[in-house]
């Protein structure tokens, strides 16, 4: 089946979709993005993604490219035209097209692009073999709370991790504390079974999966501590895991080649993964 992209008001064949060479997203990475998972026809945490998108836009002093209701309709139409029931939707908004010049151009319309594709999500909580991570210095800018399309440090970090046969990179700040993964949030479980993840501020992206996992933990009486942890602490912890829209919850079984816990996803991680999959399954279809 041919894929369809939404580009500035039109649905076009994916392979023929075009963006102007002076789009500020292309020239300056002057834009933001969102990625949401579609699970059995449902956009997981649609409201959360929309809220974060509005916040990212606001931080860059950009407007929503269209009012919320038509925006939601375009999301649905993009999914429908691509027949995606399990997969992802990618949304990107740039400041728009204008002759290259650093200051914000006047009277420019934001450019909106959406694509969707099918992904086969995990069916059961026990199929997670766990992932390795490799640590890298966090060399990013200090507004990591904005979901900016400027992802150079993230892709360099992910590439370095993959070259070391690791699934993910963990960014480590100047004081030895883990900030987050290159496209995931970072967690450990302490020796009392409490889950620990870095507090929200400008140093990390406020993950939507992170927020849902915290909510599920609260509802299931799993204690939460929001604070930074070091790599040494993670290595000594019984469990570590990561969260994101596309990875859901995944156990971390090794850091820089050293084993975490007993080298398998631990019980708290597996429980949270099961709760999260139930959450995805349980919310009913919200796509027409
Ligand atoms: N990445 N931290 C960073 C730096 C991220 O890029 C992401 C998401 C997350 C997790 O956020 P969420 O739970 O909302 O997906 C944390 C997306 C999936 C991506 O870039 O593809």
PDB file of C-alpha atoms and ligand atoms in Angstrom:
ATOM      1  CA  UNK A   1       0.000   0.000   0.000  1.00  0.00           C
ATOM      2  CA  UNK A   2       1.341   3.448  -0.840  1.00  0.00           C
ATOM      3  CA  UNK A   3       2.070   5.791   2.030  1.00  0.00           C
ATOM      4  CA  UNK A   4       0.561   9.246   2.275  1.00  0.00           C
ATOM      5  CA  UNK A   5       2.083  12.289   3.974  1.00  0.00           C
ATOM      6  CA  UNK A   6       0.303  15.411   5.114  1.00  0.00           C
ATOM      7  CA  UNK A   7       2.281  18.482   4.057  1.00  0.00           C
ATOM      8  CA  UNK A   8       1.009  22.000   4.658  1.00  0.00           C
ATOM      9  CA  UNK A   9      -2.650  21.355   3.943  1.00  0.00           C
ATOM     10  CA  UNK A  10      -2.336  18.568   1.361  1.00  0.00           C
ATOM     11  CA  UNK A  11      -2.220  14.798   1.438  1.00  0.00           C
ATOM     12  CA  UNK A  12       0.484  13.691  -0.964  1.00  0.00           C
ATOM     13  CA  UNK A  13       2.265  10.481  -1.927  1.00  0.00           C
ATOM     14  CA  UNK A  14       4.988   9.937   0.668  1.00  0.00           C
ATOM     15  CA  UNK A  15       7.702   9.524  -1.944  1.00  0.00           C
ATOM     16  CA  UNK A  16       6.773  12.801  -3.609  1.00  0.00           C
ATOM     17  CA  UNK A  17       6.243  14.940  -0.508  1.00  0.00           C
ATOM     18  CA  UNK A  18       8.353  18.086  -0.618  1.00  0.00           C
ATOM     19  CA  UNK A  19       9.491  20.852   1.680  1.00  0.00           C
ATOM     20  CA  UNK A  20      10.921  24.152   0.482  1.00  0.00           C
ATOM     21  CA  UNK A  21      14.739  24.423   0.673  1.00  0.00           C
ATOM     22  CA  UNK A  22      14.326  27.587   2.745  1.00  0.00           C
ATOM     23  CA  UNK A  23      12.084  25.959   5.308  1.00  0.00           C
ATOM     24  CA  UNK A  24      13.597  27.052   8.618  1.00  0.00           C
ATOM     25  CA  UNK A  25      13.300  23.536   9.960  1.00  0.00           C
ATOM     26  CA  UNK A  26      15.623  22.368   7.185  1.00  0.00           C
ATOM     27  CA  UNK A  27      18.060  25.287   7.455  1.00  0.00           C
ATOM     28  CA  UNK A  28      18.104  26.054  11.196  1.00  0.00           C
ATOM     29  CA  UNK A  29      16.371  23.097  12.876  1.00  0.00           C
ATOM     30  CA  UNK A  30      13.919  25.848  13.875  1.00  0.00           C
ATOM     31  CA  UNK A  31      11.014  23.631  14.816  1.00  0.00           C
ATOM     32  CA  UNK A  32       9.580  20.982  17.065  1.00  0.00           C
ATOM     33  CA  UNK A  33       8.181  17.473  16.711  1.00  0.00           C
ATOM     34  CA  UNK A  34       6.065  14.832  18.373  1.00  0.00           C
ATOM     35  CA  UNK A  35       5.892  11.075  18.039  1.00  0.00           C
ATOM     36  CA  UNK A  36       2.823   9.239  19.320  1.00  0.00           C
ATOM     37  CA  UNK A  37       2.122   5.517  19.304  1.00  0.00           C
ATOM     38  CA  UNK A  38      -1.007   4.051  17.751  1.00  0.00           C
ATOM     39  CA  UNK A  39      -2.006   0.847  19.494  1.00  0.00           C
ATOM     40  CA  UNK A  40      -4.941  -1.147  18.113  1.00  0.00           C
ATOM     41  CA  UNK A  41      -6.387   1.927  16.501  1.00  0.00           C
ATOM     42  CA  UNK A  42      -5.926   4.215  19.474  1.00  0.00           C
ATOM     43  CA  UNK A  43      -3.580   7.192  19.763  1.00  0.00           C
ATOM     44  CA  UNK A  44      -1.883   6.519  23.091  1.00  0.00           C
ATOM     45  CA  UNK A  45      -1.851   9.591  25.343  1.00  0.00           C
ATOM     46  CA  UNK A  46      -3.048  11.877  22.568  1.00  0.00           C
ATOM     47  CA  UNK A  47      -3.854  14.726  24.980  1.00  0.00           C
ATOM     48  CA  UNK A  48      -0.432  14.495  26.622  1.00  0.00           C
ATOM     49  CA  UNK A  49       1.348  14.680  23.277  1.00  0.00           C
ATOM     50  CA  UNK A  50      -0.783  17.618  22.194  1.00  0.00           C
ATOM     51  CA  UNK A  51      -0.102  19.478  25.444  1.00  0.00           C
ATOM     52  CA  UNK A  52       3.649  18.896  25.154  1.00  0.00           C
ATOM     53  CA  UNK A  53       3.561  20.017  21.534  1.00  0.00           C
ATOM     54  CA  UNK A  54       1.829  23.261  22.493  1.00  0.00           C
ATOM     55  CA  UNK A  55       4.375  23.783  25.250  1.00  0.00           C
ATOM     56  CA  UNK A  56       7.348  23.184  22.909  1.00  0.00           C
ATOM     57  CA  UNK A  57       5.853  25.607  20.389  1.00  0.00           C
ATOM     58  CA  UNK A  58       5.271  28.186  23.105  1.00  0.00           C
ATOM     59  CA  UNK A  59       8.884  27.941  24.294  1.00  0.00           C
ATOM     60  CA  UNK A  60      10.022  28.720  20.730  1.00  0.00           C
ATOM     61  CA  UNK A  61       7.412  31.501  20.517  1.00  0.00           C
ATOM     62  CA  UNK A  62       5.533  29.700  17.763  1.00  0.00           C
ATOM     63  CA  UNK A  63       1.792  29.226  17.340  1.00  0.00           C
ATOM     64  CA  UNK A  64      -0.128  26.036  16.766  1.00  0.00           C
ATOM     65  CA  UNK A  65      -0.235  25.564  12.988  1.00  0.00           C
ATOM     66  CA  UNK A  66      -4.034  25.219  13.201  1.00  0.00           C
ATOM     67  CA  UNK A  67      -6.683  25.086  15.924  1.00  0.00           C
ATOM     68  CA  UNK A  68      -6.767  21.958  18.055  1.00  0.00           C
ATOM     69  CA  UNK A  69      -9.895  20.299  16.669  1.00  0.00           C
ATOM     70  CA  UNK A  70      -8.893  20.382  12.973  1.00  0.00           C
ATOM     71  CA  UNK A  71      -5.413  19.377  14.075  1.00  0.00           C
ATOM     72  CA  UNK A  72      -6.799  16.232  15.720  1.00  0.00           C
ATOM     73  CA  UNK A  73      -8.803  15.540  12.566  1.00  0.00           C
ATOM     74  CA  UNK A  74      -5.697  15.784  10.380  1.00  0.00           C
ATOM     75  CA  UNK A  75      -3.938  13.288  12.688  1.00  0.00           C
ATOM     76  CA  UNK A  76      -6.831  10.865  12.254  1.00  0.00           C
ATOM     77  CA  UNK A  77      -7.036  11.386   8.517  1.00  0.00           C
ATOM     78  CA  UNK A  78      -3.284  10.772   8.140  1.00  0.00           C
ATOM     79  CA  UNK A  79      -3.646   7.531  10.095  1.00  0.00           C
ATOM     80  CA  UNK A  80      -6.724   6.521   8.127  1.00  0.00           C
ATOM     81  CA  UNK A  81      -5.120   7.169   4.745  1.00  0.00           C
ATOM     82  CA  UNK A  82      -2.116   5.096   5.808  1.00  0.00           C
ATOM     83  CA  UNK A  83      -4.330   2.387   7.332  1.00  0.00           C
ATOM     84  CA  UNK A  84      -2.294   2.443  10.523  1.00  0.00           C
ATOM     85  CA  UNK A  85      -3.841   0.593  13.458  1.00  0.00           C
ATOM     86  CA  UNK A  86      -0.550  -0.239  15.124  1.00  0.00           C
ATOM     87  CA  UNK A  87       2.272   2.162  14.501  1.00  0.00           C
ATOM     88  CA  UNK A  88       3.404   5.708  14.969  1.00  0.00           C
ATOM     89  CA  UNK A  89       2.438   9.151  13.860  1.00  0.00           C
ATOM     90  CA  UNK A  90       5.213  11.712  13.415  1.00  0.00           C
ATOM     91  CA  UNK A  91       4.318  15.390  13.571  1.00  0.00           C
ATOM     92  CA  UNK A  92       6.716  18.209  12.795  1.00  0.00           C
ATOM     93  CA  UNK A  93       6.135  21.940  12.923  1.00  0.00           C
ATOM     94  CA  UNK A  94       8.748  24.401  11.707  1.00  0.00           C
ATOM     95  CA  UNK A  95       8.636  28.185  11.840  1.00  0.00           C
ATOM     96  CA  UNK A  96       7.982  28.196   8.109  1.00  0.00           C
ATOM     97  CA  UNK A  97       9.597  29.254   4.858  1.00  0.00           C
ATOM     98  CA  UNK A  98      11.569  32.474   4.565  1.00  0.00           C
ATOM     99  CA  UNK A  99      14.869  33.726   3.017  1.00  0.00           C
ATOM    100  CA  UNK A 100      17.680  32.542   5.269  1.00  0.00           C
ATOM    101  CA  UNK A 101      18.213  35.029   8.090  1.00  0.00           C
ATOM    102  CA  UNK A 102      18.562  34.241  11.785  1.00  0.00           C
ATOM    103  CA  UNK A 103      15.878  36.458  13.403  1.00  0.00           C
ATOM    104  CA  UNK A 104      12.271  35.299  13.300  1.00  0.00           C
ATOM    105  CA  UNK A 105      10.717  36.283   9.962  1.00  0.00           C
ATOM    106  CA  UNK A 106       7.535  38.367  10.099  1.00  0.00           C
ATOM    107  CA  UNK A 107       4.175  37.054   8.918  1.00  0.00           C
ATOM    108  CA  UNK A 108       5.360  33.574   8.160  1.00  0.00           C
ATOM    109  CA  UNK A 109       3.039  30.594   8.491  1.00  0.00           C
ATOM    110  CA  UNK A 110       4.343  27.587  10.405  1.00  0.00           C
ATOM    111  CA  UNK A 111       4.922  24.509   8.251  1.00  0.00           C
ATOM    112  CA  UNK A 112       3.188  21.307   9.364  1.00  0.00           C
ATOM    113  CA  UNK A 113       4.117  17.810   8.260  1.00  0.00           C
ATOM    114  CA  UNK A 114       2.664  14.498   9.424  1.00  0.00           C
ATOM    115  CA  UNK A 115       3.631  10.975   8.488  1.00  0.00           C
ATOM    116  CA  UNK A 116       2.429   7.641   9.811  1.00  0.00           C
ATOM    117  CA  UNK A 117       3.726   4.127   9.560  1.00  0.00           C
ATOM    118  CA  UNK A 118       2.895   0.695  10.835  1.00  0.00           C
ATOM    119  CA  UNK A 119       4.922  -0.848  13.659  1.00  0.00           C
ATOM    120  CA  UNK A 120       4.332  -4.278  15.181  1.00  0.00           C
ATOM    121  CA  UNK A 121       4.152  -3.585  18.920  1.00  0.00           C
ATOM    122  CA  UNK A 122       4.966  -6.171  21.577  1.00  0.00           C
ATOM    123  CA  UNK A 123       1.990  -8.361  22.398  1.00  0.00           C
ATOM    124  CA  UNK A 124       2.966  -9.566  25.819  1.00  0.00           C
ATOM    125  CA  UNK A 125       4.922  -8.218  28.730  1.00  0.00           C
ATOM    126  CA  UNK A 126       7.295 -11.175  28.971  1.00  0.00           C
ATOM    127  CA  UNK A 127       8.896 -10.864  25.562  1.00  0.00           C
ATOM    128  CA  UNK A 128      11.398  -8.197  26.669  1.00  0.00           C
ATOM    129  CA  UNK A 129      14.942  -9.557  26.565  1.00  0.00           C
ATOM    130  CA  UNK A 130      16.333  -6.307  27.934  1.00  0.00           C
ATOM    131  CA  UNK A 131      18.708  -3.814  26.394  1.00  0.00           C
ATOM    132  CA  UNK A 132      22.291  -2.676  26.818  1.00  0.00           C
ATOM    133  CA  UNK A 133      23.145   0.995  27.170  1.00  0.00           C
ATOM    134  CA  UNK A 134      26.415   2.843  26.584  1.00  0.00           C
ATOM    135  CA  UNK A 135      27.171   6.050  28.456  1.00  0.00           C
ATOM    136  CA  UNK A 136      28.152   9.264  26.644  1.00  0.00           C
ATOM    137  CA  UNK A 137      28.808  12.825  27.821  1.00  0.00           C
ATOM    138  CA  UNK A 138      25.711  15.015  27.677  1.00  0.00           C
ATOM    139  CA  UNK A 139      26.822  17.756  25.303  1.00  0.00           C
ATOM    140  CA  UNK A 140      23.325  19.026  24.483  1.00  0.00           C
ATOM    141  CA  UNK A 141      21.887  22.516  24.871  1.00  0.00           C
ATOM    142  CA  UNK A 142      20.209  23.475  28.133  1.00  0.00           C
ATOM    143  CA  UNK A 143      16.611  23.361  26.900  1.00  0.00           C
ATOM    144  CA  UNK A 144      16.187  19.628  26.612  1.00  0.00           C
ATOM    145  CA  UNK A 145      12.629  20.031  27.874  1.00  0.00           C
ATOM    146  CA  UNK A 146      11.731  21.377  24.408  1.00  0.00           C
ATOM    147  CA  UNK A 147      11.100  18.621  21.857  1.00  0.00           C
ATOM    148  CA  UNK A 148      13.195  20.375  19.256  1.00  0.00           C
ATOM    149  CA  UNK A 149      14.022  18.813  15.877  1.00  0.00           C
ATOM    150  CA  UNK A 150      17.660  19.728  16.540  1.00  0.00           C
ATOM    151  CA  UNK A 151      18.830  16.218  17.449  1.00  0.00           C
ATOM    152  CA  UNK A 152      22.495  16.102  16.415  1.00  0.00           C
ATOM    153  CA  UNK A 153      23.892  15.154  19.849  1.00  0.00           C
ATOM    154  CA  UNK A 154      21.140  12.552  20.164  1.00  0.00           C
ATOM    155  CA  UNK A 155      21.872  10.884  16.848  1.00  0.00           C
ATOM    156  CA  UNK A 156      25.637  10.952  17.477  1.00  0.00           C
ATOM    157  CA  UNK A 157      25.040   9.367  20.876  1.00  0.00           C
ATOM    158  CA  UNK A 158      22.704   6.703  19.453  1.00  0.00           C
ATOM    159  CA  UNK A 159      25.202   5.920  16.698  1.00  0.00           C
ATOM    160  CA  UNK A 160      28.018   5.568  19.240  1.00  0.00           C
ATOM    161  CA  UNK A 161      25.831   3.226  21.280  1.00  0.00           C
ATOM    162  CA  UNK A 162      24.974   1.104  18.239  1.00  0.00           C
ATOM    163  CA  UNK A 163      28.653   0.884  17.279  1.00  0.00           C
ATOM    164  CA  UNK A 164      29.215  -0.541  20.761  1.00  0.00           C
ATOM    165  CA  UNK A 165      26.341  -2.983  20.151  1.00  0.00           C
ATOM    166  CA  UNK A 166      24.173  -1.166  22.694  1.00  0.00           C
ATOM    167  CA  UNK A 167      20.508  -0.376  22.074  1.00  0.00           C
ATOM    168  CA  UNK A 168      20.553   3.037  23.694  1.00  0.00           C
ATOM    169  CA  UNK A 169      22.968   5.741  24.878  1.00  0.00           C
ATOM    170  CA  UNK A 170      22.663   7.229  28.338  1.00  0.00           C
ATOM    171  CA  UNK A 171      23.655  10.869  28.561  1.00  0.00           C
ATOM    172  CA  UNK A 172      25.719  11.655  31.672  1.00  0.00           C
ATOM    173  CA  UNK A 173      26.076  15.220  32.961  1.00  0.00           C
ATOM    174  CA  UNK A 174      29.275  16.876  34.244  1.00  0.00           C
ATOM    175  CA  UNK A 175      28.615  15.642  37.803  1.00  0.00           C
ATOM    176  CA  UNK A 176      28.270  11.992  36.797  1.00  0.00           C
ATOM    177  CA  UNK A 177      24.468  11.937  36.927  1.00  0.00           C
ATOM    178  CA  UNK A 178      22.439  10.296  34.182  1.00  0.00           C
ATOM    179  CA  UNK A 179      20.150  12.796  32.491  1.00  0.00           C
ATOM    180  CA  UNK A 180      18.231  10.541  30.061  1.00  0.00           C
ATOM    181  CA  UNK A 181      18.684   8.341  27.013  1.00  0.00           C
ATOM    182  CA  UNK A 182      19.196   9.685  23.493  1.00  0.00           C
ATOM    183  CA  UNK A 183      15.491   9.058  22.806  1.00  0.00           C
ATOM    184  CA  UNK A 184      14.230   7.578  26.077  1.00  0.00           C
ATOM    185  CA  UNK A 185      13.902   8.432  29.771  1.00  0.00           C
ATOM    186  CA  UNK A 186      16.132   6.611  32.250  1.00  0.00           C
ATOM    187  CA  UNK A 187      15.069   4.771  35.413  1.00  0.00           C
ATOM    188  CA  UNK A 188      16.432   2.512  38.127  1.00  0.00           C
ATOM    189  CA  UNK A 189      14.776   0.454  40.846  1.00  0.00           C
ATOM    190  CA  UNK A 190      16.364   0.796  44.273  1.00  0.00           C
ATOM    191  CA  UNK A 191      16.921  -1.995  46.782  1.00  0.00           C
ATOM    192  CA  UNK A 192      13.572  -1.236  48.386  1.00  0.00           C
ATOM    193  CA  UNK A 193      11.680  -1.654  45.106  1.00  0.00           C
ATOM    194  CA  UNK A 194      11.149   2.076  44.627  1.00  0.00           C
ATOM    195  CA  UNK A 195      11.427   3.455  41.110  1.00  0.00           C
ATOM    196  CA  UNK A 196      13.822   6.350  40.616  1.00  0.00           C
ATOM    197  CA  UNK A 197      13.846   8.743  37.663  1.00  0.00           C
ATOM    198  CA  UNK A 198      15.269  12.196  37.193  1.00  0.00           C
ATOM    199  CA  UNK A 199      13.065  15.125  38.190  1.00  0.00           C
ATOM    200  CA  UNK A 200      11.570  17.271  35.442  1.00  0.00           C
ATOM    201  CA  UNK A 201      13.475  20.423  34.604  1.00  0.00           C
ATOM    202  CA  UNK A 202      15.370  21.837  31.640  1.00  0.00           C
ATOM    203  CA  UNK A 203      17.832  18.904  31.708  1.00  0.00           C
ATOM    204  CA  UNK A 204      15.488  16.267  30.308  1.00  0.00           C
ATOM    205  CA  UNK A 205      12.487  15.870  28.067  1.00  0.00           C
ATOM    206  CA  UNK A 206       9.274  15.325  29.986  1.00  0.00           C
ATOM    207  CA  UNK A 207       8.448  11.964  28.432  1.00  0.00           C
ATOM    208  CA  UNK A 208       4.778  11.183  27.931  1.00  0.00           C
ATOM    209  CA  UNK A 209       5.511   7.515  28.648  1.00  0.00           C
ATOM    210  CA  UNK A 210       7.357   8.644  31.781  1.00  0.00           C
ATOM    211  CA  UNK A 211       4.244  10.492  32.973  1.00  0.00           C
ATOM    212  CA  UNK A 212       1.992   7.494  32.294  1.00  0.00           C
ATOM    213  CA  UNK A 213       4.379   5.093  34.044  1.00  0.00           C
ATOM    214  CA  UNK A 214       4.410   7.387  37.090  1.00  0.00           C
ATOM    215  CA  UNK A 215       0.620   7.432  37.065  1.00  0.00           C
ATOM    216  CA  UNK A 216       0.419   3.627  36.794  1.00  0.00           C
ATOM    217  CA  UNK A 217       3.006   3.256  39.565  1.00  0.00           C
ATOM    218  CA  UNK A 218       0.986   5.540  41.861  1.00  0.00           C
ATOM    219  CA  UNK A 219      -2.221   3.631  41.141  1.00  0.00           C
ATOM    220  CA  UNK A 220      -0.463   0.364  41.944  1.00  0.00           C
ATOM    221  CA  UNK A 221       1.276   1.496  45.126  1.00  0.00           C
ATOM    222  CA  UNK A 222       4.769   1.401  43.665  1.00  0.00           C
ATOM    223  CA  UNK A 223       6.823   4.093  45.390  1.00  0.00           C
ATOM    224  CA  UNK A 224       8.401   6.792  43.256  1.00  0.00           C
ATOM    225  CA  UNK A 225      11.431   8.992  43.819  1.00  0.00           C
ATOM    226  CA  UNK A 226      12.117  11.756  41.316  1.00  0.00           C
ATOM    227  CA  UNK A 227      15.809  12.560  41.584  1.00  0.00           C
ATOM    228  CA  UNK A 228      19.016  12.202  39.614  1.00  0.00           C
ATOM    229  CA  UNK A 229      21.121   9.033  39.942  1.00  0.00           C
ATOM    230  CA  UNK A 230      24.698   8.232  38.940  1.00  0.00           C
ATOM    231  CA  UNK A 231      25.967   5.511  36.622  1.00  0.00           C
ATOM    232  CA  UNK A 232      27.576   3.786  39.652  1.00  0.00           C
ATOM    233  CA  UNK A 233      24.234   3.757  41.428  1.00  0.00           C
ATOM    234  CA  UNK A 234      22.555   2.272  38.366  1.00  0.00           C
ATOM    235  CA  UNK A 235      25.221  -0.439  38.162  1.00  0.00           C
ATOM    236  CA  UNK A 236      24.608  -1.334  41.805  1.00  0.00           C
ATOM    237  CA  UNK A 237      20.808  -1.195  41.440  1.00  0.00           C
ATOM    238  CA  UNK A 238      18.783  -4.404  41.212  1.00  0.00           C
ATOM    239  CA  UNK A 239      17.028  -3.140  38.060  1.00  0.00           C
ATOM    240  CA  UNK A 240      17.184  -0.398  35.466  1.00  0.00           C
ATOM    241  CA  UNK A 241      14.844   0.339  32.600  1.00  0.00           C
ATOM    242  CA  UNK A 242      13.968   2.900  29.943  1.00  0.00           C
ATOM    243  CA  UNK A 243      10.721   4.347  28.659  1.00  0.00           C
ATOM    244  CA  UNK A 244       9.580   6.005  25.445  1.00  0.00           C
ATOM    245  CA  UNK A 245       6.715   6.111  22.979  1.00  0.00           C
ATOM    246  CA  UNK A 246       8.413   3.610  20.681  1.00  0.00           C
ATOM    247  CA  UNK A 247      10.218   1.417  23.240  1.00  0.00           C
ATOM    248  CA  UNK A 248       7.354   1.344  25.786  1.00  0.00           C
ATOM    249  CA  UNK A 249       9.151  -0.020  28.869  1.00  0.00           C
ATOM    250  CA  UNK A 250      12.309  -2.004  28.346  1.00  0.00           C
ATOM    251  CA  UNK A 251      14.635  -3.522  30.907  1.00  0.00           C
ATOM    252  CA  UNK A 252      18.264  -2.423  30.910  1.00  0.00           C
ATOM    253  CA  UNK A 253      20.499  -5.421  31.490  1.00  0.00           C
ATOM    254  CA  UNK A 254      23.938  -3.908  30.906  1.00  0.00           C
ATOM    255  CA  UNK A 255      25.700  -0.552  31.150  1.00  0.00           C
ATOM    256  CA  UNK A 256      28.995  -0.144  29.269  1.00  0.00           C
ATOM    257  CA  UNK A 257      29.341  -3.913  29.188  1.00  0.00           C
ATOM    258  CA  UNK A 258      28.789  -4.435  32.940  1.00  0.00           C
ATOM    259  CA  UNK A 259      25.734  -6.408  34.016  1.00  0.00           C
ATOM    260  CA  UNK A 260      22.773  -4.793  35.788  1.00  0.00           C
ATOM    261  CA  UNK A 261      21.004  -6.960  38.362  1.00  0.00           C
ATOM    262  CA  UNK A 262      21.076 -10.563  37.224  1.00  0.00           C
ATOM    263  CA  UNK A 263      21.327  -9.616  33.552  1.00  0.00           C
ATOM    264  CA  UNK A 264      17.605  -9.999  32.866  1.00  0.00           C
ATOM    265  CA  UNK A 265      14.700  -7.515  33.116  1.00  0.00           C
ATOM    266  CA  UNK A 266      13.715  -7.525  36.783  1.00  0.00           C
ATOM    267  CA  UNK A 267      10.316  -8.032  38.454  1.00  0.00           C
ATOM    268  CA  UNK A 268       9.432  -4.351  38.925  1.00  0.00           C
ATOM    269  CA  UNK A 269      10.294  -3.600  35.295  1.00  0.00           C
ATOM    270  CA  UNK A 270       8.235  -6.563  34.088  1.00  0.00           C
ATOM    271  CA  UNK A 271       5.308  -5.554  36.255  1.00  0.00           C
ATOM    272  CA  UNK A 272       5.361  -1.983  34.953  1.00  0.00           C
ATOM    273  CA  UNK A 273       5.645  -3.244  31.384  1.00  0.00           C
ATOM    274  CA  UNK A 274       2.586  -5.436  31.921  1.00  0.00           C
ATOM    275  CA  UNK A 275       0.673  -2.522  33.465  1.00  0.00           C
ATOM    276  CA  UNK A 276       1.652  -0.274  30.573  1.00  0.00           C
ATOM    277  CA  UNK A 277       0.572  -2.823  27.929  1.00  0.00           C
ATOM    278  CA  UNK A 278      -2.746  -3.231  29.753  1.00  0.00           C
ATOM    279  CA  UNK A 279      -3.107   0.534  29.794  1.00  0.00           C
ATOM    280  CA  UNK A 280      -2.516   0.658  26.004  1.00  0.00           C
ATOM    281  CA  UNK A 281      -5.002  -2.151  25.411  1.00  0.00           C
ATOM    282  CA  UNK A 282      -7.599  -0.880  27.808  1.00  0.00           C
ATOM    283  CA  UNK A 283      -8.448   2.622  26.737  1.00  0.00           C
ATOM    284  CA  UNK A 284     -10.744   1.610  23.875  1.00  0.00           C
ATOM    285  CA  UNK A 285     -10.591   2.861  20.317  1.00  0.00           C
ATOM    286  CA  UNK A 286     -10.581   6.593  19.823  1.00  0.00           C
ATOM    287  CA  UNK A 287     -10.090   6.504  16.078  1.00  0.00           C
ATOM    288  CA  UNK A 288     -13.136   6.602  13.849  1.00  0.00           C
TER     289      UNK A 288
HETATM  290  N1  LIG B   1      11.804  10.242  21.654  1.00  0.00           N
HETATM  291  N2  LIG B   1      13.970  11.786  25.976  1.00  0.00           N
HETATM  292  C1  LIG B   1      14.274  12.097  24.708  1.00  0.00           C
HETATM  293  C2  LIG B   1      15.524  12.862  24.430  1.00  0.00           C
HETATM  294  C3  LIG B   1      13.413  11.708  23.664  1.00  0.00           C
HETATM  295  O1  LIG B   1      13.700  12.032  22.397  1.00  0.00           O
HETATM  296  C4  LIG B   1      12.245  10.964  23.960  1.00  0.00           C
HETATM  297  C5  LIG B   1      11.273  10.547  22.894  1.00  0.00           C
HETATM  298  C6  LIG B   1      11.983  10.637  25.310  1.00  0.00           C
HETATM  299  C7  LIG B   1      10.755   9.875  25.726  1.00  0.00           C
HETATM  300  O2  LIG B   1       9.593  10.642  25.536  1.00  0.00           O
HETATM  301  P1  LIG B   1       8.179   9.963  25.197  1.00  0.00           P
HETATM  302  O3  LIG B   1       7.915   9.010  26.286  1.00  0.00           O
HETATM  303  O4  LIG B   1       7.240  11.099  25.167  1.00  0.00           O
HETATM  304  O5  LIG B   1       8.339   9.260  23.871  1.00  0.00           O
HETATM  305  C8  LIG B   1      12.857  11.086  26.289  1.00  0.00           C
HETATM  306  C9  LIG B   1      10.937   9.983  20.534  1.00  0.00           C
HETATM  307  C10 LIG B   1      10.145   8.722  20.667  1.00  0.00           C
HETATM  308  C11 LIG B   1      11.725  10.056  19.253  1.00  0.00           C
HETATM  309  O6  LIG B   1      12.563  10.945  19.150  1.00  0.00           O
HETATM  310  O7  LIG B   1      11.503   9.231  18.345  1.00  0.00           O
END
